XYZ file of C-alpha atoms in Angstrom:
286
model
C -33.070 14.425 13.665
C -32.342 13.138 10.179
C -28.248 13.459 9.379
C -28.058 13.591 5.571
C -24.510 11.994 5.038
C -20.916 11.884 6.030
C -18.029 10.549 3.884
C -14.986 10.187 7.115
C -11.341 9.517 6.054
C -9.451 7.599 8.810
C -6.060 9.311 9.063
C -3.318 7.139 9.485
C -2.118 8.541 12.789
C -5.372 7.232 14.651
C -4.094 3.983 16.010
C -6.157 0.828 16.561
C -7.612 -0.539 19.925
C -4.630 -2.952 20.777
C -1.233 -3.370 19.500
C -0.536 -6.496 17.195
C 0.446 -9.434 20.138
C 3.628 -10.955 18.584
C 5.532 -7.585 18.223
C 9.641 -8.663 18.782
C 8.320 -5.645 22.020
C 5.691 -8.639 23.315
C 7.568 -11.264 22.935
C 9.579 -10.724 26.062
C 6.092 -9.978 27.853
C 5.214 -13.725 27.000
C 5.476 -15.323 30.963
C 4.037 -18.486 32.899
C 0.377 -17.686 33.709
C -0.644 -16.859 37.595
C -3.394 -19.881 36.341
C -0.785 -22.626 35.315
C 0.050 -25.376 38.275
C 3.668 -24.573 37.390
C 4.539 -27.926 36.230
C 4.273 -27.111 32.169
C 4.393 -22.835 31.593
C 1.524 -21.491 29.916
C 1.616 -18.665 27.088
C 0.886 -15.240 28.825
C 0.885 -11.965 26.774
C -0.496 -9.115 28.396
C -0.509 -7.003 25.117
C -3.247 -9.200 23.724
C -7.028 -7.799 24.252
C -8.736 -8.872 27.911
C -9.946 -12.653 27.964
C -6.928 -13.697 24.984
C -4.166 -13.148 27.071
C -3.292 -17.125 26.969
C -3.445 -17.090 22.794
C -0.340 -16.923 21.440
C 1.575 -14.248 19.833
C 0.730 -14.092 15.668
C -2.929 -15.996 16.741
C -4.472 -12.006 17.500
C -4.439 -9.451 14.968
C -5.290 -5.683 15.472
C -8.077 -5.497 12.447
C -10.372 -7.218 10.593
C -12.661 -6.221 7.506
C -15.450 -6.635 5.396
C -13.993 -8.008 2.546
C -16.212 -11.324 1.016
C -14.603 -14.785 1.281
C -14.749 -17.783 -0.407
C -15.503 -20.930 1.002
C -12.889 -22.509 -1.096
C -9.468 -22.719 -2.388
C -6.340 -20.668 -0.946
C -7.307 -17.810 0.902
C -4.359 -16.250 -0.350
C -6.572 -15.546 -3.458
C -9.872 -14.763 -2.296
C -9.693 -11.187 -3.303
C -9.242 -10.620 -6.732
C -9.589 -6.437 -6.192
C -10.038 -5.428 -2.626
C -12.488 -2.207 -2.372
C -10.593 1.002 -1.084
C -14.343 2.591 -0.026
C -16.228 2.066 1.781
C -20.524 2.546 1.024
C -23.033 2.377 3.844
C -26.785 3.115 3.093
C -29.586 2.783 5.590
C -32.768 1.287 3.313
C -35.955 0.171 3.879
C -37.635 -1.494 0.851
C -39.964 1.344 -0.427
C -36.486 3.275 -1.581
C -35.362 0.049 -3.019
C -35.687 1.437 -6.538
C -33.791 4.937 -5.646
C -31.114 3.078 -4.128
C -29.660 0.913 -7.107
C -29.739 4.098 -9.012
C -27.532 5.701 -6.132
C -25.520 2.430 -5.707
C -24.901 2.538 -9.842
C -23.312 5.905 -9.572
C -20.047 4.008 -7.645
C -17.765 1.624 -9.009
C -16.023 -1.477 -8.325
C -13.678 0.783 -5.769
C -16.671 0.945 -3.013
C -17.972 -1.924 -1.095
C -21.895 -1.500 -0.292
C -22.686 -2.524 2.856
C -26.637 -1.625 3.193
C -28.426 -1.410 6.751
C -32.191 -2.682 6.783
C -34.493 -0.703 9.584
C -37.293 -2.861 8.157
C -35.777 -5.964 8.095
C -36.149 -7.456 4.501
C -33.820 -8.430 2.478
C -33.803 -11.149 0.582
C -36.340 -9.099 -1.755
C -33.137 -6.990 -2.538
C -31.664 -10.145 -5.014
C -32.775 -8.915 -7.759
C -29.851 -6.820 -8.208
C -26.846 -8.252 -8.941
C -24.805 -5.616 -7.053
C -27.046 -6.899 -4.067
C -25.476 -10.174 -4.121
C -22.155 -8.816 -3.423
C -23.391 -6.665 -0.634
C -23.160 -6.617 2.867
C -26.470 -6.904 4.537
C -27.205 -5.991 7.595
C -30.890 -6.337 9.314
C -32.353 -5.179 12.736
C -35.459 -3.413 12.624
C -36.457 -0.342 13.458
C -32.871 1.594 13.814
C -31.635 4.841 12.825
C -27.812 5.134 10.607
C -26.273 6.015 14.185
C -27.286 3.105 16.009
C -26.300 0.468 13.132
C -22.717 2.984 12.472
C -21.694 3.007 16.216
C -22.099 -0.522 16.478
C -21.049 -2.133 13.003
C -18.380 0.399 11.735
C -15.986 0.217 14.239
C -12.322 1.901 14.093
C -10.642 -1.442 13.524
C -12.903 -3.538 11.168
C -13.121 0.270 9.047
C -9.569 1.076 8.990
C -9.144 -1.120 6.079
C -11.048 1.330 4.068
C -9.327 5.033 2.438
C -12.911 6.531 2.828
C -16.592 5.439 4.680
C -20.187 6.968 3.013
C -22.418 6.861 5.371
C -25.322 7.556 3.442
C -29.530 8.274 4.199
C -31.794 6.483 1.340
C -33.636 9.301 -0.339
C -30.572 11.067 -2.061
C -31.099 11.938 -5.142
C -28.009 11.755 -7.894
C -28.729 12.541 -10.823
C -25.406 15.214 -11.062
C -22.683 12.720 -8.739
C -20.149 10.567 -9.373
C -18.964 8.600 -6.859
C -14.977 8.197 -8.313
C -15.333 11.957 -9.351
C -16.305 12.776 -5.917
C -13.229 11.341 -4.643
C -10.716 12.609 -7.231
C -11.670 16.173 -5.627
C -11.981 15.122 -1.828
C -8.173 13.795 -2.460
C -6.905 16.966 -3.896
C -8.371 19.263 -1.373
C -7.141 16.952 0.921
C -10.421 16.235 2.967
C -10.885 13.748 5.361
C -14.740 14.825 6.605
C -16.715 16.274 3.546
C -20.202 15.525 1.746
C -21.612 17.189 -1.951
C -23.235 19.736 -1.809
C -27.080 20.037 -1.742
C -30.067 21.181 -4.020
C -30.097 24.635 -3.282
C -34.296 24.630 -3.871
C -35.140 21.364 -2.500
C -36.624 20.393 1.221
C -34.591 21.057 4.587
C -31.213 22.534 3.876
C -28.544 23.982 6.541
C -26.991 27.518 4.430
C -23.828 26.437 5.018
C -24.500 22.700 2.800
C -26.488 24.422 -0.167
C -24.527 23.980 -3.539
C -22.625 27.302 -4.936
C -22.346 27.086 -8.645
C -19.360 29.242 -8.751
C -17.152 26.867 -6.537
C -15.451 23.576 -6.889
C -15.182 23.003 -2.410
C -16.432 24.935 0.296
C -14.317 24.175 3.223
C -17.545 24.357 5.807
C -19.946 21.470 6.937
C -23.394 21.431 8.328
C -25.839 20.156 10.656
C -24.067 20.802 13.592
C -21.654 17.273 13.536
C -18.641 19.529 12.996
C -18.483 21.094 16.199
C -17.882 17.095 17.177
C -16.212 16.025 13.941
C -14.015 19.007 14.245
C -11.954 16.783 17.205
C -11.217 14.509 14.585
C -8.681 16.256 12.216
C -6.856 19.568 12.451
C -6.321 21.859 10.930
C -10.505 21.077 10.871
C -11.029 24.120 8.636
C -9.062 22.565 5.496
C -9.761 18.949 6.088
C -13.494 19.443 6.496
C -15.588 20.718 3.383
C -18.891 20.750 1.482
C -17.918 18.937 -2.473
C -19.602 21.741 -4.450
C -19.622 20.308 -8.201
C -20.463 17.085 -7.230
C -23.793 17.623 -5.635
C -26.853 15.690 -5.095
C -30.516 16.663 -3.936
C -32.412 15.324 -0.447
C -35.523 13.985 -1.386
C -36.517 14.473 2.300
C -38.603 11.501 2.399
C -38.697 9.992 6.806
C -37.780 7.367 7.107
C -39.716 5.887 9.715
C -42.159 8.530 10.035
C -43.048 11.178 12.479
C -43.251 8.113 15.171
C -39.182 9.061 15.861
C -39.508 12.940 15.533
C -39.760 13.875 19.052
C -36.989 11.349 20.090
C -35.279 12.889 17.732
C -35.771 16.161 18.864
C -34.819 14.833 22.827
C -31.529 13.138 22.064
C -30.656 16.420 19.491
C -31.287 18.240 22.973
C -28.855 15.754 24.627
C -25.968 15.687 22.104
C -25.894 20.188 22.160
C -25.838 19.766 26.485
C -22.904 17.192 25.840
C -21.225 19.440 23.367
C -21.401 22.264 25.705
C -19.999 20.145 28.676
C -17.234 18.730 26.488
C -16.596 22.537 24.878
C -16.302 23.918 28.472
C -13.929 20.832 29.502
C -11.703 21.346 27.077
C -11.431 25.138 27.940
C -10.396 24.935 31.485
C -8.190 22.094 30.420
C -6.242 24.660 28.037
C -6.698 27.314 30.845
C -5.292 25.250 33.719
C -1.764 24.339 31.760
């Protein structure tokens, strides 16, 4: 299964995985560690992450980011401008020219992150933008393998929106900044551009409609899972028709993954059905 893309906005209501040590309410939790010999008390902050309880308050923070840092000068002067959005693309060298066209559709407000499934990274240095991009290289892995491991909520919380794109998208009719204007105008937390209706395998609900600016639906089945992330889902999830793209349907890893994709899609559907059943049972027991 080749999922096309998702742009995901992390609502401020979603909390990070642990609290920042050093808050006023945590100070009272500093106590003598059970590992101390009793002669000299040691710091023990129970709200720190597991394994970091002995670190003083304020050292452990709840979030990180992908902002690039210098090796010299004052840390406070490292970032002249913080990117608002994160654009991630799973890529192979064969699609290098198309990726260059795609990246140039996004302004400096977007941090670029490439996931290399073919292990080739140095060949991208011919592009100036690549020198400030983040490159992650693990061979023969797919978009969602990368996303689940490198787009942890505590890291991407620094960005307003995250774009998770494939390498085979035509962007002649797309502009990143204009797209963001529409997404914010309609209050969408999860969205995608409309797709050229006469090109490739495309679900009806994701095809571009020329007479509309925005459709409040989202396809490829992920809407059934991602709807749990926003409320109300029918207002927060949508397809932006006036900024549209072409899915070129170029198989990244060839036919070798098709059988595996079908198998994983079946497993995903079963998990989704079980989750829905459990949710309905919970509602019925209230």
